[in-house]
Amino acid sequence: MTALHIPLLFQKRHILPTGRMQLYLSALTHSTILKAILSSKTGIGICMLNDKSSRQQLCHIGTRVTIEDFHHEPDKQLIKINIYGQEAFKITNIEHSNNNIIWGKCQQLPQWSQRKVTNEQQLLSTRLQLMFHKHPNLQLLHHQQEFHNLSWLCQRWLEILPVSTQEKQTLLNSPNCLYACDYLMSMIQTRH
């Protein structure tokens, strides 16, 4: 497994491998991290913040992302960045640089292999297609949709469902998508 040394950005929103997301960063308060992001050849690490704690805690599993596009909105002092999730990693060490950038030494995690959706798992595919239809912005982000690939489906559901950060971290630490599939199937069947 490959070791990475990349700048880290901690977010409440989650992106997983093969996922796409838009980030809005302030050109004023994020200027140093923006320079690191835009100049990084290997990408950056997007890491989750623990959402249940009264004080924000950093989670150790994140996703290395690359930037597909960015746009400066000068009237709002915002920079919109379109990112793509490459692979998951586990942080082994965190360093703070003099210019307030957090760097992580990270170990790449094994990627979930593709799995064909079975008849029993088809509900995940059908419901995600309905979700994309109801939310065209979400569908536009994912121009390469893999509704037949269980790993891709599970990762998209984990990005959008209100699953606790701790549970997401546990599921992402699994060697394949089957634990996530079982969890998501029970969650979707219970809610609908």
Short mmCIF file of C-alpha atoms in Angstrom, two decimals, residues 13-112:
data_model
loop_
_atom_site.label_atom_id
_atom_site.label_comp_id
_atom_site.label_asym_id
_atom_site.label_seq_id
_atom_site.Cartn_x
_atom_site.Cartn_y
_atom_site.Cartn_z
CA ARG A 13 -19.53 16.82 4.20
CA HIS A 14 -18.11 13.51 3.11
CA ILE A 15 -16.65 12.41 -0.21
CA LEU A 16 -15.60 8.85 -0.90
CA PRO A 17 -13.64 7.17 -3.72
CA THR A 18 -15.19 7.73 -7.19
CA GLY A 19 -17.42 10.44 -5.72
CA ARG A 20 -17.70 14.03 -6.85
CA MET A 21 -18.44 17.08 -4.76
CA GLN A 22 -18.36 20.86 -4.94
CA LEU A 23 -16.55 22.69 -2.15
CA TYR A 24 -16.89 26.39 -1.47
CA LEU A 25 -13.88 27.92 0.26
CA SER A 26 -13.43 31.50 1.35
CA ALA A 27 -10.75 33.32 -0.62
CA LEU A 28 -10.06 35.32 2.57
CA THR A 29 -9.87 32.72 5.34
CA HIS A 30 -8.64 29.75 3.28
CA SER A 31 -6.00 31.52 1.17
CA THR A 32 -3.03 29.40 2.30
CA ILE A 33 -4.82 26.07 1.97
CA LEU A 34 -6.16 27.19 -1.41
CA LYS A 35 -2.60 27.77 -2.64
CA ALA A 36 -1.59 24.32 -1.37
CA ILE A 37 -4.65 22.72 -2.96
CA LEU A 38 -4.16 24.35 -6.33
CA SER A 39 -0.42 23.64 -6.44
CA SER A 40 -0.58 20.04 -5.21
CA LYS A 41 0.30 17.44 -7.84
CA THR A 42 -0.95 14.48 -5.79
CA GLY A 43 -4.18 16.09 -4.61
CA ILE A 44 -5.36 16.76 -1.09
CA GLY A 45 -6.99 14.75 1.64
CA ILE A 46 -10.59 15.47 2.58
CA CYS A 47 -11.24 14.17 6.07
CA MET A 48 -14.39 13.90 8.13
CA LEU A 49 -15.12 15.72 11.33
CA ASN A 50 -16.89 13.77 14.05
CA ASP A 51 -20.41 15.22 14.04
CA LYS A 52 -21.61 13.93 17.44
CA SER A 53 -18.97 15.49 19.65
CA SER A 54 -19.43 18.82 21.41
CA ARG A 55 -15.89 19.64 20.33
CA GLN A 56 -14.98 18.71 16.82
CA GLN A 57 -12.79 15.64 16.59
CA LEU A 58 -10.77 14.63 13.57
CA CYS A 59 -11.42 11.25 12.03
CA HIS A 60 -8.56 9.13 10.75
CA ILE A 61 -10.09 7.87 7.50
CA GLY A 62 -10.31 10.28 4.60
CA THR A 63 -10.25 10.40 0.82
CA ARG A 64 -7.51 11.71 -1.45
CA VAL A 65 -9.15 13.96 -4.01
CA THR A 66 -8.02 15.71 -7.14
CA ILE A 67 -9.39 18.98 -8.43
CA GLU A 68 -11.34 18.76 -11.67
CA ASP A 69 -12.26 22.43 -11.93
CA PHE A 70 -12.39 25.62 -9.90
CA HIS A 71 -14.10 28.98 -10.26
CA HIS A 72 -13.56 32.22 -8.35
CA GLU A 73 -16.69 34.16 -7.41
CA PRO A 74 -15.17 37.59 -6.59
CA ASP A 75 -18.44 39.22 -5.50
CA LYS A 76 -18.80 36.57 -2.77
CA GLN A 77 -15.06 36.07 -2.07
CA LEU A 78 -15.62 32.36 -2.65
CA ILE A 79 -13.81 29.79 -4.70
CA LYS A 80 -15.88 26.86 -5.94
CA ILE A 81 -13.82 23.71 -6.36
CA ASN A 82 -15.07 20.54 -8.08
CA ILE A 83 -13.28 17.55 -6.60
CA TYR A 84 -13.11 13.84 -7.44
CA GLY A 85 -12.45 11.12 -4.86
CA GLN A 86 -9.47 8.95 -5.77
CA GLU A 87 -8.85 6.54 -2.90
CA ALA A 88 -9.44 6.18 0.82
CA PHE A 89 -6.60 6.49 3.32
CA LYS A 90 -5.91 6.30 7.04
CA ILE A 91 -3.95 9.12 8.68
CA THR A 92 -0.86 7.87 10.49
CA ASN A 93 0.58 11.26 11.48
CA ILE A 94 -0.51 14.91 11.37
CA GLU A 95 1.86 17.88 11.07
CA HIS A 96 1.04 21.57 11.33
CA SER A 97 3.10 23.81 9.07
CA ASN A 98 4.08 27.43 9.80
CA ASN A 99 1.46 28.72 7.35
CA ASN A 100 -1.44 26.92 9.12
CA ILE A 101 -1.71 24.08 6.64
CA ILE A 102 -2.31 20.66 8.15
CA TRP A 103 -0.30 17.92 6.45
CA GLY A 104 -0.98 14.24 6.85
CA LYS A 105 1.16 11.20 6.46
CA CYS A 106 -1.36 8.69 5.24
CA GLN A 107 -1.53 5.03 4.35
CA GLN A 108 -3.70 4.14 1.37
CA LEU A 109 -6.55 1.74 2.24
CA PRO A 110 -7.53 -1.13 -0.07
CA GLN A 111 -10.21 -0.07 -2.52
CA TRP A 112 -13.52 -1.86 -2.54
#
